[in-house]
Amino acid sequence: MNNPHQQLLQQIDLMLRARYPLLYIVGVEEEPIEQVLQQLTQISQTPRQLLLWDIVTGWDDNGTDKGSVMGALSRITKTPENTTTIFVLRDIHFILKNPETEKNAPVIRAIKNLTRQLKRTRQTLILTSHTLTIPPELQEEITVIDFPLPNIEEIDYLIQQLIVPEKLNLNGLGKEQLIKACQGLSRARIRRVLAAALAAKGQVNETDIDRVLEEKKQAVRQTGILEFYTANESLKNVGGLENLKQWVRMRQDAFTEEARRYGIPNPKGVLLVGIQGTGKSLSAKTIAHEWRLPLLRLDVGRLFGGIA
């Protein structure tokens, strides 16, 4: 498999060669971001050095400037201009969020001064965080890059790396359903749930699709807006509605890669209309169960309740 982050690597590499002074990479996982940055140092024709800093451990090469953002910025300022270096500051969003305070204002000014200096060098400052926070003073200086959650190709790659073939007890459709169930989860969550399956029974099989959906439920709960429903109802639980049942069975394989190659479009949705008690909710749960897809409920009242 090609590098799952090849396009992102090329994008950042182009920015570094174009001497973008200040990048802000937003991603829920820190380790994959830094792996990509480490790969950048290896593909460059000009050798690049990668230096990382956080407020607890300081610089990763010598442990200096612990607890001091200004100290970290000062080191960057004093680095010889002829060196090609990527400087990474982790999690300073709490400073960027409150730029007007007496303590934080000098940091914002120092970053702004530093970007002017870096434009003349082969050095780049990269901020990384799980959240995007840009003060007005730096809006014209920062270039934002979103670090994506794993796509289908990368999830497939992760599964191949984590599970030896003899322990992956899934047919073609089952594996596709497992991969699609993992979409929207971070790499760490995917590794965690697959490791739990291996620890529990020494293999990954069709029952673990539900385990992945349960992990997704935990992630969705943290949003506070979406509600994840565990769907265990089968078509046998639905009385009548024979046309709907037939359609659900017929379209069960419509989400597969094979169907896509044949040009069969994914179902766009199902509109269930009826008076109270006619089985709309049960039908929705049944469809989710039969297709092994997550079932989410959006609380519109909660959504608009937060808008003044």
XYZ file of C-alpha atoms in Angstrom:
308
model
C 0.000 0.000 0.000
C 1.179 3.548 -0.695
C 1.757 5.905 2.191
C -1.779 6.765 3.430
C -0.614 10.327 4.040
C 1.143 10.808 0.704
C -1.068 13.697 -0.399
C -0.678 15.445 2.952
C 3.084 14.917 2.831
C 3.260 16.542 -0.589
C 1.067 19.439 0.559
C 3.201 20.246 3.607
C 6.448 19.681 1.699
C 5.347 22.216 -0.904
C 4.547 24.747 1.824
C 7.947 24.256 3.438
C 9.748 24.679 0.126
C 7.663 27.804 -0.534
C 8.851 29.094 2.859
C 5.526 29.325 4.624
C 6.660 30.571 8.037
C 3.785 29.432 10.281
C 1.569 26.351 9.941
C -1.162 25.176 12.296
C -1.996 21.467 12.079
C -5.290 20.459 13.687
C -5.859 16.801 14.535
C -7.308 14.689 17.312
C -4.184 12.499 17.386
C -0.746 13.914 18.023
C 1.432 10.901 17.229
C 0.363 10.408 13.571
C 0.930 14.122 12.899
C 4.485 13.867 14.183
C 5.084 10.681 12.196
C 4.176 12.573 9.032
C 6.493 15.429 9.996
C 9.273 12.909 10.625
C 8.672 11.473 7.150
C 9.022 15.004 5.759
C 12.582 15.161 7.040
C 13.381 11.982 5.093
C 11.907 12.875 1.684
C 13.488 16.309 1.442
C 16.418 16.834 -0.914
C 17.793 19.269 1.655
C 18.262 17.588 5.081
C 15.721 18.866 7.581
C 15.852 18.734 11.351
C 12.677 18.224 13.390
C 12.524 19.700 16.885
C 9.460 19.297 19.114
C 8.498 21.198 22.252
C 5.742 21.062 24.830
C 5.235 22.932 28.057
C 5.935 19.909 30.295
C 8.998 18.263 28.726
C 10.537 21.230 26.886
C 12.535 20.597 23.690
C 12.824 16.928 22.843
C 16.548 17.102 22.067
C 17.780 18.658 25.312
C 14.797 19.193 27.665
C 15.284 22.972 27.863
C 12.595 25.670 28.123
C 10.184 23.590 30.210
C 7.170 25.692 31.145
C 8.303 28.639 29.033
C 6.755 29.374 25.646
C 8.818 32.539 25.405
C 11.962 30.503 26.042
C 11.004 28.092 23.254
C 10.382 30.966 20.844
C 13.672 32.540 21.875
C 15.559 29.388 20.894
C 13.932 29.469 17.444
C 14.910 33.117 17.055
C 18.553 32.351 17.910
C 18.850 29.354 15.553
C 21.269 30.095 12.669
C 19.353 31.079 9.546
C 21.291 28.693 7.303
C 19.871 25.597 9.058
C 16.779 23.868 7.659
C 14.627 23.129 10.690
C 10.997 22.376 11.467
C 10.063 23.637 14.920
C 6.900 22.168 16.460
C 5.124 23.682 19.454
C 2.464 21.395 20.903
C -0.776 22.591 22.468
C -0.381 26.330 22.921
C -4.030 26.898 21.970
C -4.769 28.018 25.533
C -2.445 30.976 24.951
C -3.845 31.748 21.512
C -7.362 31.682 22.957
C -6.607 34.555 25.337
C -4.174 36.810 23.466
C -5.143 39.980 25.302
C -3.972 38.946 28.790
C -0.827 40.506 30.216
C 0.937 37.133 30.277
C -0.048 35.978 26.786
C 0.257 39.221 24.814
C 4.078 39.044 24.628
C 3.847 35.468 23.273
C 1.538 36.583 20.456
C 3.864 39.456 19.630
C 6.893 37.164 19.704
C 5.222 34.719 17.281
C 4.338 37.584 14.967
C 7.908 38.887 15.033
C 9.215 35.364 14.477
C 7.111 34.814 11.348
C 8.701 37.881 9.777
C 12.134 36.428 10.490
C 11.299 32.908 9.262
C 10.155 34.173 5.854
C 13.813 34.872 5.074
C 15.022 31.422 6.170
C 14.426 27.729 5.483
C 12.903 27.303 8.901
C 9.224 26.744 9.677
C 7.222 26.979 12.890
C 4.374 24.482 13.205
C 1.721 24.606 15.906
C -0.186 21.388 16.621
C -3.369 20.974 18.627
C -6.647 19.065 18.764
C -8.549 22.332 18.386
C -8.229 25.384 16.145
C -7.737 28.679 17.941
C -6.395 31.660 15.992
C -6.142 35.115 17.545
C -6.956 38.059 15.248
C -3.337 39.189 15.406
C -2.151 36.022 13.624
C -4.941 35.389 11.131
C -2.890 36.621 8.170
C 0.210 34.736 9.262
C -1.142 31.231 9.944
C -1.880 28.566 7.347
C -4.236 25.903 8.731
C -3.960 22.217 7.826
C -6.553 19.687 8.976
C -5.116 16.269 9.758
C -7.869 13.862 8.697
C -9.223 10.786 10.415
C -8.260 7.572 8.608
C -10.062 6.872 5.339
C -11.105 3.444 4.034
C -7.672 2.701 2.537
C -5.830 3.581 5.741
C -8.279 1.610 7.906
C -7.695 -1.421 5.687
C -3.963 -0.872 6.090
C -4.297 -0.639 9.892
C -6.253 -3.895 10.003
C -3.589 -5.631 7.923
C -0.871 -4.333 10.243
C -2.659 -5.297 13.461
C -4.184 -8.657 12.573
C -2.427 -11.581 10.917
C -4.550 -13.146 8.135
C -5.283 -16.379 10.019
C -6.846 -14.400 12.884
C -9.095 -12.312 10.628
C -12.144 -14.546 10.390
C -14.254 -12.441 8.027
C -15.512 -12.904 4.491
C -15.272 -10.139 1.892
C -18.537 -8.464 2.844
C -17.825 -8.802 6.553
C -14.435 -7.136 6.187
C -15.963 -4.275 4.208
C -18.583 -3.807 6.927
C -15.847 -3.786 9.579
C -13.885 -1.152 7.669
C -16.943 1.042 7.165
C -17.863 0.655 10.841
C -14.391 1.989 11.719
C -14.869 5.151 9.659
C -15.044 8.218 11.857
C -12.902 6.645 14.582
C -9.369 7.732 15.357
C -6.444 5.416 14.740
C -6.034 4.915 18.481
C -9.666 3.875 18.918
C -9.447 1.453 15.992
C -6.304 -0.153 17.423
C -7.910 -0.334 20.866
C -11.085 -2.068 19.779
C -9.271 -4.563 17.540
C -6.763 -5.333 20.292
C -9.668 -5.966 22.673
C -11.198 -8.425 20.193
C -7.914 -10.311 19.863
C -7.423 -10.367 23.628
C -10.962 -11.643 24.203
C -11.073 -14.514 21.717
C -7.855 -14.595 19.722
C -9.464 -13.529 16.463
C -11.560 -10.843 14.796
C -14.853 -11.998 13.339
C -18.270 -10.647 12.410
C -19.313 -10.085 16.023
C -16.615 -7.451 16.334
C -18.446 -5.159 13.932
C -20.850 -4.546 16.807
C -17.861 -4.001 19.113
C -16.591 -1.295 16.755
C -20.033 0.328 16.650
C -20.054 0.336 20.450
C -16.702 2.146 20.422
C -18.190 4.624 17.969
C -21.050 5.112 20.395
C -18.556 6.275 23.029
C -17.061 8.764 20.562
C -20.454 10.083 19.483
C -21.603 10.586 23.088
C -18.807 13.093 23.575
C -20.351 15.437 21.006
C -23.341 16.141 23.287
C -25.599 16.624 20.232
C -25.773 13.257 18.508
C -27.172 10.167 20.216
C -26.053 6.703 19.163
C -28.650 3.916 19.123
C -27.631 0.294 19.503
C -29.731 -1.559 16.925
C -30.403 -5.242 17.636
C -33.768 -5.621 15.910
C -33.955 -7.818 12.819
C -36.512 -7.845 10.044
C -38.370 -10.591 11.927
C -39.354 -8.019 14.548
C -41.200 -5.895 11.995
C -44.790 -6.833 11.276
C -46.021 -6.275 7.736
C -44.171 -3.783 5.548
C -43.167 -6.587 3.206
C -42.122 -4.212 0.436
C -39.763 -2.405 2.808
C -38.292 -5.702 4.037
C -37.700 -6.871 0.493
C -36.023 -3.586 -0.427
C -33.770 -3.724 2.664
C -32.647 -7.261 1.828
C -32.124 -6.403 -1.836
C -30.016 -3.328 -1.062
C -27.928 -4.932 1.682
C -24.896 -5.305 -0.560
C -25.235 -1.862 -2.151
C -22.533 -0.382 0.091
C -19.826 -2.825 -0.974
C -16.811 -2.058 -3.139
C -18.066 -4.619 -5.670
C -21.369 -2.730 -6.003
C -19.480 0.517 -6.526
C -17.416 -1.052 -9.308
C -20.619 -2.176 -11.001
C -21.928 1.374 -10.810
C -24.700 0.633 -8.293
C -25.305 3.836 -6.300
C -25.453 3.824 -2.515
C -28.962 4.291 -1.145
C -29.333 7.992 -0.345
C -31.809 7.527 2.457
C -35.202 6.277 3.530
C -38.105 8.551 4.402
C -40.368 6.896 6.972
C -43.723 8.644 7.364
C -46.663 7.563 9.478
C -48.703 8.235 12.564
C -47.324 7.451 16.000
C -46.942 3.750 16.758
C -46.740 2.458 13.183
C -43.151 1.187 13.444
C -41.042 4.026 12.064
C -38.405 3.875 14.812
C -38.360 0.080 14.769
C -37.901 0.097 10.996
C -34.982 2.540 11.267
C -33.292 0.329 13.881
C -33.908 -2.740 11.744
C -32.350 -1.163 8.654
C -29.269 -0.146 10.659
C -28.950 -3.673 12.050
C -29.400 -5.410 8.698
C -26.895 -3.156 6.946
C -24.459 -3.127 9.910
C -24.407 0.655 9.912
C -24.444 3.064 12.886
C -27.784 4.616 13.798
C -27.579 8.203 15.026
C -30.291 10.496 16.337
C -29.922 14.259 16.064
C -31.629 16.187 18.840
C -32.670 19.289 16.904
C -34.013 20.927 20.044
C -30.637 20.623 21.764
C -28.900 21.841 18.628
C -30.920 25.064 18.342
C -31.165 25.473 22.098
C -27.566 26.665 22.179
C -28.157 29.402 19.625
C -28.990 32.743 21.196
